[in-house]
Amino acid sequence: MTRLLDARNLRAAYRTQDGRLVRAVDDVSVHVDEGEVLGVAGESGCGKSTLGAILSLNVRSPLQVESGTLDIEGKRQDFGASAKIPRTWRGSVVSLLPQGAMNSISPTMRVRDLCFDVVRAHDRRARRSDALDRVRDRIADLGLPPRVLDAYPHQLSGGMKQRVVTVISTLLNPRLLIADEPTSALDVSSQRALIEMLKEMLEQKIMAGVIFVTHDLPVLRTVSDRIAVMYAGKIVEVADAGDLVDRPRHPYSAALLSSVLVPEPRYRTMRVKGIPGAPPNLLDPPPGCRFHPRCGLAMPQCHTDEPPTDGTELRYSACHWSAQHPGESVPVEAATRDELDGGEPLDRAGEPVALAGDGTGVGR
Amino acid sequence: MQFARYLLRRTLWLLVTFVAAMVLVFLLIRLVPGNPVDAIVAQMTRGGGGSGEQVRAIYDNYMREFGLDLPLWQQFLVFCQNVLQGDFGTSFAQYPAPVTAMIGQALPWSIAIQLPAIVVGWLVGNVVGAVAAFRGGWFDKGAFLTSIFATSVPYYCLAIILLFVVAVRMQILPAGGGYSFGLSPELTLTFFGDAITYFWLPFWSLVIVFIGGQAVGMRSMAIYELGSDYVNYARGLGIGDNRITRYIFRNAMLPQLSGLALSIGGMIGGALITELVFNYPGLGTLLFTAISSNDYPVIQAIVLLITIAVLLANFLVDVVNGLIDPRIRAAETGDR
Ligand SMILES: Nc1ncnc2c1ncn2[C@@H]1O[C@H](COP(=O)(O)OP(=O)(O)OP(=O)(O)O)[C@@H](O)[C@H]1O
Ligand code: SF4
Ligand SMILES: [Mg+2]
């Protein structure tokens, strides 16, 4: 299997108005193989969109990448102070399907005009009629009605708009598509239609790989081959999709699963628990393991020591508990705790703290 | 097809508002306490002189002349008929000068200082605002502060300051009027060369304020659009900055275009105080004199003119917006 994308040690931060740094992606390494869908899950504000922005080469102020390297199909890109990325990589090598596609097309512009602009941005000599013929073919291939080309964005329904934007994002056959919560704002049938379309595109080899970002674990389970779970700017666990959902090794993954409203069979008999407390402020993350204030399995070293990474590149968990119990999955009941440090019972415990429920964080 | 329907609706609206405006202007003048003819006759007979009977005769004469002896609805019909023929009657104060001729003399002056000021101010202001938004940094800070200052100064203050500094203190340009004493308006180079020296001060006093207002508006619109999702998306697709600037411009332009059309519509009555400060022979000055001498036909004609201009401008704004912005068309004709 060929490696499509290999990102190493990415570290990126937003510079706030008063000059402080919100490190939203902290030493993250991910890779995607040809033909693979990598899911990225995590609560709102954990840095999923930020990671997506970096991988799709869409970093701009106030976000800065401090370090890291990116290999796409053998082409290496060093991030750093003077990183210069060719504009035309965006859209043709990697492409972003942004969070909140509702306003992704200028309201005074027809879909076909944006399509043509995309084609021409990568091929100065493209002729309008040729470009539009290509777009029309693509739209027909994917089973969308041809009239969407002549529509203004407000004339399309939400689900249709999301599919149209997906087509535009993949117009130039990018190697890697980064889909940032493409289904989050859609009803169930539109979600299914979009996912079918993405699968169809992979099958037709329109793109070679997908990174699918969402807080919706059941959706991830159906679309992705592997899942990476993010917490507070770090990837805490990576595993095959089924493995992660059935046998999570990191307490946060387990907690995330137990709070899902449409539980997997294994969790169905249990009360929806949720995770007490809130994710940490990334301006000042807790020392040691960032999850320790909310973790039911926390032990003394969790408060002070950065957890070790246990496992291989394809299946690992960054946790003291996992390191002590290699290969074991987390006892879900134990993973979440009903009260926070200080002994005060948390009155929200037991109630489903909708995990990233409201989807949209500060930055998209 | 959708656009044709939109246009039809807008045109109907224009006609309805026009008729309403006619009725209002007609009534307003007649609601003024006392009868204009009373005022004239009182003026003519002031300082004694004239017996009761003579006054009576003069009065009746004027009543007939101005049609005030007819029932109201007939007066209105006459009024409409005359207006449609471009006949606004005779001035009271400068009897028997026809109002149409008086306006015809004043209007070109008003247009001459306002239209260039509006067009130049709009173009420069929008470019400054857009560049400030894109560039950011020091250029933005400087341009923004200057613009805010320029729009916040009441425009007559600026006019008075300019008048004082340039005309009174430095004596570079003439202080008031439209052309030098002894010349008469004609299409010759001499006259033009003379009139332009009178033109600069009122022009600058208007244009500076206008640039400021447009720049502030355009800057905030452009900044808003710059942060919008479609801009980020277009960048993510590798579309070049020039192209994206065009998208932003098109959207940020919508309210600015409305502003332009409205200023052009308001132009006729817009520079009243500027004209007064510089004693410029335009409509503003004419209106002011008419008001101070109760010259109702002149007031009526100018008010109607202003109303029509504003209505037409609004109509144009609607048409242009409908052309550019598909959402407006859709909302208006009720389908999507
Ligand atoms: N422009 C910004 N300035 C400062 N901080 C930001 C900015 N954008 C995002 N952040 C912070 O960076 C962190 C990560 O944001 P990000 O948008 O990547 O989260 P996310 O995981 O995509 O959340 P969601 O599920 O809500 O989309 C958040 O804590 C957020 O507060
Ligand atoms: S056991 Fe410790 S290291 Fe593991 S998640 Fe809990 S607090 Fe973090
Ligand atoms: Mg996000």
XYZ file of C-alpha atoms and ligand atoms in Angstrom:
740
model
C 0.000 0.000 0.000
C 1.438 3.367 -0.928
C 1.514 6.172 1.496
C -0.483 9.145 0.318
C 0.115 11.590 3.104
C 2.500 11.545 5.979
C 2.390 14.419 8.436
C 4.939 14.465 11.233
C 5.059 16.413 14.467
C 2.692 19.173 13.465
C 2.498 21.978 15.970
C 0.320 24.999 15.336
C -1.146 27.821 17.365
C -3.522 30.744 17.073
C -2.092 34.028 18.207
C -4.740 35.854 20.220
C -5.201 39.612 20.176
C -3.227 40.012 23.394
C -0.329 38.031 21.948
C -0.872 34.715 23.738
C -0.820 31.399 21.919
C -3.683 28.921 21.716
C -1.899 25.743 20.698
C -4.707 23.921 18.928
C -2.530 21.245 17.338
C 0.316 19.970 19.462
C 2.783 17.442 18.133
C 0.346 15.585 15.912
C 1.458 12.932 13.424
C -0.978 11.270 11.042
C -0.736 9.363 7.832
C -3.169 8.244 5.156
C -2.616 5.408 2.717
C -3.871 5.200 -0.812
C -7.577 4.360 -0.925
C -8.015 4.902 2.784
C -10.469 6.968 4.792
C -9.054 8.274 8.033
C -11.605 9.482 10.553
C -10.738 12.178 13.048
C -13.006 12.414 16.083
C -13.104 14.582 19.160
C -15.057 17.108 21.147
C -15.737 20.602 19.892
C -12.669 22.786 20.166
C -10.138 19.966 20.306
C -8.428 21.159 17.143
C -9.979 19.019 14.407
C -10.619 21.882 12.020
C -7.210 23.325 12.772
C -5.587 20.025 11.824
C -7.729 19.982 8.685
C -6.594 23.500 7.805
C -2.943 22.520 8.145
C -3.262 19.333 6.139
C -5.186 21.115 3.393
C -2.529 23.859 3.300
C -5.023 26.489 4.413
C -3.046 28.048 7.209
C -3.458 31.764 7.577
C -3.298 34.336 10.306
C -3.972 34.165 13.222
C -3.061 30.484 12.848
C 0.651 29.722 12.540
C 2.329 26.395 12.035
C 5.359 26.337 14.293
C 6.910 23.112 13.100
C 6.286 19.864 11.322
C 6.692 18.235 7.938
C 4.204 17.094 5.376
C 4.868 14.490 2.707
C 2.289 14.245 -0.006
C 3.004 11.617 -2.619
C 6.683 11.943 -2.045
C 6.673 15.736 -2.248
C 7.967 17.081 1.029
C 6.825 20.297 2.588
C 8.576 21.683 5.627
C 6.483 23.920 7.777
C 8.271 26.698 9.506
C 8.815 30.392 9.420
C 9.366 30.674 5.678
C 7.278 27.849 4.320
C 6.163 28.676 0.803
C 3.479 26.416 -0.555
C 2.462 26.684 -4.187
C -1.074 28.030 -4.428
C -2.032 25.452 -7.016
C -1.460 22.578 -4.614
C -4.644 23.627 -2.938
C -7.565 22.123 -4.816
C -5.493 19.790 -6.963
C -3.179 17.957 -4.564
C -5.111 18.406 -1.351
C -8.575 19.862 -1.197
C -10.701 21.053 1.680
C -14.377 20.356 2.053
C -14.995 23.000 4.684
C -17.083 22.902 7.818
C -20.308 24.824 7.240
C -20.630 24.542 3.479
C -23.811 26.591 3.653
C -22.009 29.831 2.870
C -19.154 28.413 0.881
C -20.335 29.868 -2.410
C -20.590 33.595 -2.877
C -24.310 34.441 -2.790
C -24.180 36.445 -6.011
C -22.495 33.727 -8.006
C -23.811 30.775 -9.966
C -22.376 27.347 -9.250
C -21.037 27.029 -12.796
C -19.039 30.256 -12.463
C -17.281 28.998 -9.364
C -16.594 25.703 -11.123
C -15.003 27.497 -14.025
C -12.926 29.693 -11.734
C -11.629 26.600 -9.974
C -10.607 24.986 -13.239
C -9.016 28.137 -14.546
C -7.115 28.801 -11.335
C -5.112 25.668 -12.127
C -5.024 25.938 -15.885
C -4.748 29.428 -17.301
C -5.669 28.330 -20.799
C -8.797 26.395 -19.893
C -11.734 27.212 -22.125
C -15.041 27.878 -20.484
C -17.061 25.488 -22.587
C -14.577 22.623 -22.121
C -14.397 23.183 -18.409
C -18.161 23.265 -18.038
C -18.545 20.117 -20.125
C -16.213 18.349 -17.747
C -18.160 19.609 -14.761
C -21.429 18.515 -16.345
C -20.064 15.021 -16.895
C -18.872 14.811 -13.333
C -22.230 15.945 -12.016
C -24.043 13.396 -14.139
C -21.640 10.640 -13.026
C -22.462 11.347 -9.423
C -26.179 11.453 -10.044
C -26.829 15.102 -9.305
C -29.400 16.975 -11.398
C -27.751 19.118 -14.093
C -29.742 22.203 -13.110
C -27.563 22.734 -10.039
C -24.928 24.216 -12.315
C -27.134 27.161 -13.169
C -28.345 27.682 -9.631
C -27.374 30.345 -7.191
C -26.449 28.955 -3.791
C -29.669 30.099 -2.147
C -31.636 28.014 -4.633
C -30.126 24.762 -3.375
C -31.288 22.865 -0.334
C -28.800 22.269 2.451
C -28.101 18.684 1.521
C -27.820 19.508 -2.168
C -25.524 22.434 -1.427
C -23.245 20.186 0.594
C -23.093 17.683 -2.252
C -22.459 20.405 -4.809
C -19.646 21.804 -2.686
C -18.234 18.302 -2.418
C -18.235 18.042 -6.198
C -16.501 21.409 -6.501
C -13.881 20.422 -3.930
C -13.044 17.316 -5.921
C -13.343 18.814 -9.380
C -9.612 18.633 -10.034
C -9.237 15.080 -8.753
C -7.236 16.010 -5.666
C -5.146 13.214 -4.199
C -6.471 13.822 -0.719
C -9.805 15.275 0.340
C -10.123 16.713 3.813
C -13.793 16.727 4.731
C -14.443 18.819 7.830
C -17.727 17.782 9.422
C -19.453 17.492 6.043
C -22.462 15.747 7.505
C -22.897 17.589 10.774
C -25.493 20.072 9.604
C -27.513 17.578 7.591
C -30.540 15.442 8.310
C -30.098 11.704 8.278
C -31.113 11.076 4.681
C -28.884 13.863 3.361
C -26.061 12.465 5.471
C -26.494 9.103 3.867
C -26.619 10.597 0.381
C -23.409 12.504 0.983
C -21.603 9.511 2.389
C -22.732 7.378 -0.544
C -21.372 10.023 -2.849
C -18.014 10.135 -1.094
C -17.745 6.358 -1.310
C -18.670 6.490 -4.997
C -15.941 9.067 -5.555
C -13.355 6.902 -3.853
C -14.449 3.986 -5.972
C -14.169 6.037 -9.154
C -10.714 7.071 -7.952
C -11.637 10.731 -8.128
C -9.505 11.098 -5.044
C -7.097 8.652 -3.532
C -7.781 9.263 0.137
C -10.059 11.071 2.545
C -9.648 12.525 5.987
C -13.093 12.675 7.485
C -13.457 14.959 10.476
C -16.472 14.733 12.735
C -17.639 14.464 16.294
C -20.147 11.864 15.163
C -18.652 8.460 15.975
C -21.429 6.304 14.478
C -20.948 8.097 11.156
C -17.191 7.641 11.395
C -17.577 3.972 12.028
C -19.478 3.539 8.779
C -17.207 5.617 6.570
C -13.679 5.285 7.842
C -11.036 2.589 7.785
C -9.064 4.005 10.673
C -10.021 6.494 13.353
C -7.825 8.969 15.190
C -9.266 10.407 18.399
C -8.170 13.909 19.295
C -8.277 15.536 22.681
C -7.116 19.066 23.464
C -4.836 19.389 20.473
C -3.292 15.918 20.643
C -4.112 12.579 19.082
C -4.739 10.220 21.967
C -5.657 7.035 20.175
C -5.445 5.564 16.692
C -6.974 2.261 15.645
C -8.929 0.496 12.931
C -12.461 1.832 12.970
C -14.112 -1.320 14.256
C -11.376 -1.969 16.759
C -11.572 1.521 18.168
C -15.308 1.440 18.579
C -15.407 -2.062 20.036
C -12.200 -2.077 22.051
C -11.070 1.440 22.886
C -7.796 1.532 24.775
C -7.767 5.155 25.755
C -10.126 6.263 28.530
C -11.133 9.330 26.518
C -12.160 7.231 23.517
C -14.218 5.074 25.840
C -15.853 8.099 27.416
C -16.558 9.557 23.994
C -18.230 6.317 22.943
C -20.285 6.022 26.092
C -21.753 9.461 25.558
C -22.986 8.807 22.058
C -26.736 8.942 21.846
C -27.035 6.103 19.342
C -24.813 3.625 21.136
C -22.999 0.687 19.711
C -24.471 -2.667 20.845
C -21.794 -3.048 23.459
C -22.868 0.158 25.168
C -26.569 -0.172 24.613
C -27.315 -1.646 27.977
C -25.505 1.152 29.726
C -26.738 4.499 30.778
C -25.588 7.305 28.531
C -22.951 8.774 30.697
C -21.250 11.660 29.072
C -18.027 13.173 30.196
C -18.149 15.395 33.235
C -16.511 18.775 33.053
C -15.410 20.596 29.940
C -12.403 20.273 27.667
C -9.454 22.342 28.861
C -8.679 25.806 27.713
C -5.926 25.419 25.144
C -4.362 28.668 26.281
C -3.269 26.861 29.403
C -3.678 23.082 29.147
C -3.335 20.982 32.319
C 0.069 19.422 32.999
C 0.699 15.718 32.554
C -2.165 14.049 30.710
C -4.552 16.693 29.463
C -7.506 14.440 30.183
C -6.639 13.751 33.821
C -9.127 16.203 35.419
C -11.956 14.308 33.754
C -10.555 10.781 33.714
C -11.952 8.035 35.917
C -8.738 6.013 35.704
C -6.363 8.837 36.497
C -3.436 7.939 38.737
C -0.816 10.112 40.384
C 1.629 10.214 37.480
C -1.172 11.365 35.164
C -1.134 14.717 36.941
C 2.507 15.360 36.233
C 3.920 13.140 33.494
C 3.166 13.326 29.812
C 1.635 9.904 29.023
C 3.737 7.487 26.952
C 2.590 6.227 23.599
C 1.832 2.547 23.741
C 1.543 0.500 20.557
C 2.444 0.837 16.910
C 1.876 3.558 14.382
C -1.326 1.821 13.284
C -2.731 1.145 16.721
C -1.674 3.159 19.695
C -2.950 4.891 22.786
C -1.201 7.702 24.607
C -2.062 6.922 28.229
C -0.448 5.734 31.457
C -3.221 3.244 32.041
C -2.844 1.752 28.543
C 0.891 1.472 29.070
C 0.276 -0.550 32.220
C -2.382 -2.723 30.570
C -1.005 -3.404 27.088
C -3.560 -4.702 24.633
C -6.483 -4.324 27.029
C -9.515 -2.234 26.302
C -10.782 0.258 28.828
C -13.561 -0.807 31.196
C -16.065 1.756 30.079
C -17.813 2.158 33.421
C -14.547 3.145 34.986
C -13.409 5.526 32.334
C -15.615 8.408 33.242
C -15.973 9.748 36.713
C -18.935 11.238 38.394
C -17.143 13.996 40.180
C -14.216 16.218 39.593
C -11.241 16.819 41.876
C -12.192 18.705 44.990
C -14.822 16.186 45.913
C -17.710 18.328 44.846
C -20.237 16.128 43.119
C -20.876 17.389 39.636
C -24.578 17.734 39.197
C -24.229 17.227 35.479
C -22.780 13.772 35.904
C -25.010 11.139 34.448
C -26.719 13.545 32.176
C -25.545 13.260 28.598
C -23.170 16.154 28.211
C -23.704 16.349 24.504
C -20.272 15.673 23.215
C -19.352 18.352 20.766
C -23.050 18.224 20.342
C -23.381 21.704 19.068
C -20.739 21.078 16.529
C -19.342 24.418 15.672
C -16.495 25.748 17.722
C -14.862 29.141 17.582
C -12.893 28.523 14.456
C -14.154 26.718 11.489
C -38.490 35.854 -16.842
C -38.121 36.258 -13.157
C -36.367 39.535 -13.738
C -39.144 40.837 -15.984
C -41.665 40.174 -13.259
C -39.460 41.838 -10.726
C -39.107 44.865 -12.977
C -42.855 45.102 -13.500
C -43.504 45.094 -9.785
C -40.911 47.740 -9.174
C -42.384 49.911 -11.922
C -45.861 49.635 -10.453
C -44.454 50.640 -7.105
C -42.774 53.631 -8.680
C -46.067 54.800 -10.205
C -47.991 54.373 -6.966
C -45.445 56.260 -4.906
C -45.286 58.945 -7.556
C -49.020 59.569 -7.383
C -48.871 59.592 -3.596
C -46.061 62.113 -3.739
C -48.069 64.344 -6.073
C -51.040 64.318 -3.702
C -48.847 65.077 -0.718
C -47.010 67.940 -2.334
C -50.283 69.358 -3.594
C -51.931 69.140 -0.182
C -48.996 70.267 1.906
C -48.778 73.586 0.168
C -52.495 74.122 0.550
C -52.410 73.168 4.215
C -50.116 76.066 4.991
C -52.112 78.338 7.281
C -53.556 81.213 5.415
C -53.755 81.501 1.725
C -50.668 82.397 -0.286
C -52.640 85.023 -2.106
C -53.429 86.647 1.233
C -49.734 86.851 1.813
C -49.017 88.488 -1.528
C -51.839 90.900 -1.269
C -50.827 91.766 2.271
C -47.324 92.405 1.018
C -48.506 94.545 -1.871
C -50.802 96.651 0.215
C -48.409 97.026 3.110
C -47.721 100.599 4.094
C -51.336 101.659 3.571
C -52.484 102.458 0.069
C -55.285 100.769 -1.799
C -58.882 100.855 -0.748
C -60.819 97.791 0.285
C -62.263 97.429 -3.140
C -58.937 97.612 -4.922
C -57.522 95.007 -2.638
C -60.521 92.844 -3.345
C -59.917 93.137 -7.085
C -56.255 92.326 -6.796
C -57.114 89.395 -4.591
C -59.661 87.964 -7.002
C -57.255 88.403 -9.843
C -54.583 86.403 -8.091
C -57.028 83.752 -6.977
C -58.019 83.182 -10.572
C -54.459 83.359 -11.759
C -53.335 80.626 -9.406
C -56.518 78.637 -9.714
C -57.246 78.868 -6.007
C -60.915 79.657 -6.568
C -61.698 76.221 -7.959
C -62.829 73.276 -5.810
C -59.926 71.238 -4.427
C -60.267 68.225 -6.707
C -60.295 70.435 -9.774
C -57.260 72.241 -8.502
C -55.539 68.902 -8.217
C -56.371 67.933 -11.767
C -55.105 71.241 -13.045
C -52.008 70.812 -10.944
C -51.351 67.343 -12.344
C -51.941 68.461 -15.874
C -49.569 71.364 -15.503
C -46.878 69.313 -13.826
C -47.026 66.704 -16.553
C -46.509 69.483 -19.078
C -43.568 70.780 -17.083
C -45.468 73.898 -16.097
C -45.072 74.797 -12.431
C -46.912 78.103 -12.626
C -45.717 81.568 -11.891
C -43.569 82.712 -9.031
C -45.317 84.791 -6.379
C -42.228 86.622 -5.314
C -40.839 87.339 -8.747
C -44.125 87.674 -10.563
C -44.494 87.011 -13.489
C -41.385 84.862 -13.860
C -42.342 81.237 -14.709
C -41.137 78.802 -12.042
C -39.884 76.381 -14.684
C -37.500 78.995 -16.033
C -36.195 79.853 -12.570
C -35.495 76.221 -11.853
C -33.970 75.794 -15.269
C -31.445 78.467 -14.391
C -30.580 77.136 -10.961
C -30.519 73.391 -11.654
C -27.352 73.266 -13.805
C -25.369 74.962 -11.037
C -26.483 72.446 -8.456
C -25.685 69.552 -10.749
C -22.347 71.100 -11.642
C -21.034 71.047 -8.103
C -22.803 67.939 -6.878
C -22.491 65.385 -9.624
C -18.688 65.575 -9.927
C -18.376 65.633 -6.146
C -20.552 62.545 -5.781
C -18.932 60.581 -8.576
C -15.360 61.456 -7.610
C -16.098 60.965 -3.921
C -17.742 57.614 -4.525
C -14.958 56.249 -6.707
C -12.103 57.472 -4.546
C -13.872 56.573 -1.311
C -14.609 53.010 -2.390
C -11.118 52.389 -3.669
C -9.599 53.784 -0.476
C -11.957 51.714 1.673
C -11.359 48.493 -0.245
C -7.582 48.918 -0.314
C -7.574 49.717 3.400
C -9.508 46.540 4.104
C -7.207 44.353 1.993
C -3.935 45.904 3.015
C -4.601 46.317 6.704
C -1.755 47.632 8.811
C -0.742 51.260 8.832
C -2.428 52.205 5.603
C -5.681 50.914 7.007
C -5.314 52.712 10.326
C -4.427 56.016 8.670
C -7.122 55.828 6.025
C -9.747 54.735 8.520
C -9.060 57.489 11.033
C -8.920 60.178 8.357
C -12.151 58.926 6.819
C -13.957 58.788 10.133
C -12.832 62.322 10.831
C -13.895 63.524 7.388
C -17.407 62.120 7.675
C -17.912 63.182 11.248
C -17.311 66.854 10.531
C -20.656 68.379 9.568
C -20.295 69.274 5.932
C -21.233 72.909 6.424
C -18.510 73.227 9.066
C -15.966 72.036 6.568
C -17.442 74.471 4.053
C -17.108 77.373 6.472
C -13.567 76.390 7.456
C -12.513 76.106 3.817
C -14.167 79.386 3.035
C -12.413 81.113 5.881
C -8.953 79.666 5.293
C -8.738 79.593 1.521
C -10.918 82.492 0.467
C -10.800 84.925 3.363
C -7.343 84.391 4.837
C -5.258 83.194 1.913
C -7.471 84.856 -0.693
C -6.600 82.217 -3.290
C -10.106 81.560 -4.487
C -13.231 83.724 -4.572
C -15.451 83.506 -1.523
C -18.908 83.215 -3.001
C -21.152 83.237 -6.021
C -21.057 81.179 -9.163
C -19.148 83.513 -11.504
C -17.657 87.001 -11.540
C -19.808 90.075 -11.554
C -20.227 91.388 -15.065
C -20.154 88.022 -16.817
C -23.258 86.153 -17.783
C -23.636 82.377 -18.054
C -22.679 81.229 -21.546
C -20.739 78.449 -23.135
C -17.422 80.194 -23.636
C -13.942 79.437 -22.389
C -13.734 82.778 -20.606
C -16.849 82.079 -18.646
C -15.827 78.539 -17.888
C -12.368 79.604 -16.715
C -13.971 82.113 -14.424
C -16.691 79.845 -13.073
C -14.238 77.072 -12.244
C -12.507 79.273 -9.662
C -15.854 79.625 -7.894
C -16.422 75.902 -8.275
C -13.441 74.544 -6.323
C -14.388 75.471 -2.785
C -17.922 74.098 -2.701
C -16.706 71.068 -4.639
C -13.953 70.213 -2.174
C -16.137 70.830 0.827
C -18.555 68.234 -0.534
C -16.105 65.740 -1.930
C -13.992 65.370 1.200
C -16.993 64.513 3.315
C -18.257 62.123 0.683
C -14.954 60.285 0.280
C -14.822 59.753 4.030
C -18.326 58.324 4.210
C -17.844 55.961 1.294
C -14.446 54.791 2.503
C -15.738 53.941 5.966
C -18.704 52.049 4.508
C -16.685 50.153 1.920
C -13.969 49.255 4.390
C -16.318 47.626 6.846
C -18.229 45.815 4.104
C -15.016 44.492 2.594
C -13.648 43.393 5.958
C -16.857 41.566 6.645
C -16.763 39.830 3.275
C -13.056 39.010 3.663
C -13.833 36.873 6.688
C -16.710 35.055 5.078
C -16.818 31.345 4.361
C -16.829 31.679 0.606
C -13.539 33.572 0.686
C -11.881 30.860 2.738
C -13.334 28.207 0.507
C -12.164 29.891 -2.678
C -8.670 30.151 -1.211
C -8.806 26.515 -0.228
C -9.545 25.672 -3.858
C -6.456 27.514 -4.989
C -8.320 30.381 -6.626
C -6.073 33.417 -6.960
C -6.365 36.562 -4.893
C -7.394 38.752 -7.824
C -10.344 36.560 -8.558
C -11.384 36.439 -4.918
C -11.126 40.213 -4.716
C -13.688 40.337 -7.498
C -16.107 38.187 -5.518
C -15.669 40.373 -2.483
C -16.092 43.537 -4.492
C -19.275 42.335 -6.062
C -20.860 41.593 -2.704
C -19.455 44.557 -0.842
C -20.565 46.782 -3.711
C -24.282 46.143 -3.285
C -24.943 48.624 -0.472
C -22.421 51.047 -1.926
C -24.262 51.147 -5.244
C -27.501 51.866 -3.450
C -25.699 54.662 -1.668
C -24.487 56.109 -4.953
C -27.893 56.108 -6.545
C -29.483 57.626 -3.473
C -26.912 60.402 -3.338
C -27.514 61.188 -6.966
C -31.226 61.242 -6.258
C -30.769 63.424 -3.215
C -28.370 65.628 -5.114
C -31.011 68.189 -5.996
C -31.733 69.100 -2.434
C -28.536 67.740 -0.998
C -26.221 70.691 -0.900
C -28.624 73.311 0.350
C -26.352 74.589 3.089
C -23.203 74.359 0.984
C -24.841 76.509 -1.643
C -25.895 78.991 1.001
C -22.417 79.172 2.531
C -20.845 79.858 -0.814
C -23.804 81.833 -2.099
C -23.852 79.489 -5.066
C -26.671 80.197 -7.551
C -28.128 76.667 -7.393
C -31.416 75.141 -6.344
C -30.516 75.258 -2.669
C -30.191 79.002 -2.734
C -33.348 79.286 -4.814
C -35.271 77.145 -2.336
C -33.971 79.184 0.561
C -35.073 82.472 -1.016
C -38.424 80.963 -1.913
C -39.012 79.798 1.643
C -38.124 83.142 3.104
C -40.512 84.923 0.745
C -43.370 82.398 0.927
C -42.999 81.737 -2.779
C -45.221 78.647 -2.767
C -45.093 77.682 -6.436
C -41.302 77.646 -6.316
C -41.213 75.673 -3.078
C -43.757 73.254 -4.471
C -41.840 72.743 -7.679
C -38.510 72.146 -5.934
C -40.013 69.790 -3.364
C -41.665 67.836 -6.153
C -38.433 67.735 -8.109
C -36.527 66.413 -5.113
C -39.219 63.815 -4.495
C -39.193 62.618 -8.082
C -35.420 62.425 -8.125
C -35.340 60.361 -4.936
C -38.103 58.067 -6.197
C -36.306 57.509 -9.478
C -33.040 56.867 -7.699
C -34.675 54.291 -5.464
C -36.179 52.655 -8.485
C -32.781 52.483 -10.145
C -31.226 51.021 -7.002
C -33.869 48.322 -6.973
C -33.300 47.489 -10.598
C -29.529 47.361 -10.241
C -29.688 45.313 -7.048
C -32.116 42.959 -8.707
C -29.649 42.540 -11.546
C -26.693 41.836 -9.294
C -28.240 39.995 -6.388
C -30.320 36.930 -7.201
C -31.598 36.723 -3.619
C -33.421 40.031 -3.938
C -35.154 38.975 -7.128
C -36.191 35.735 -5.527
C -37.489 37.283 -2.327
C -39.441 39.868 -4.261
C -41.199 37.612 -6.708
C -41.878 35.085 -4.007
C -40.200 32.072 -5.562
C -36.814 30.512 -5.051
N -9.172 32.358 15.142
C -8.902 31.803 16.335
N -8.282 32.508 17.296
C -8.006 31.960 18.498
N -8.307 30.688 18.831
C -8.934 29.935 17.910
C -9.265 30.449 16.623
N -9.885 29.482 15.924
C -9.944 28.415 16.754
N -9.373 28.678 17.935
C -9.216 27.757 19.073
O -8.545 26.634 18.617
C -9.114 25.473 19.183
C -9.407 24.454 18.104
O -10.397 24.951 17.221
P -10.972 24.085 16.032
O -11.811 24.951 15.192
O -9.843 23.393 15.357
O -11.867 23.045 16.821
P -12.750 21.861 16.251
O -12.245 20.633 16.852
O -12.826 21.920 14.769
O -14.170 22.173 16.884
P -15.624 21.973 16.232
O -16.000 20.571 16.397
O -16.445 22.851 17.083
O -15.540 22.420 14.806
C -10.354 25.889 19.924
O -10.101 25.781 21.298
C -10.566 27.305 19.555
O -10.950 28.035 20.699
S -5.335 7.150 32.747
Fe -4.078 8.921 33.042
S -3.012 9.115 31.156
Fe -4.689 7.778 30.752
S -6.280 9.143 30.058
Fe -6.605 8.903 32.223
S -5.498 10.601 33.064
Fe -4.781 10.425 31.002
Mg -14.291 22.329 13.418
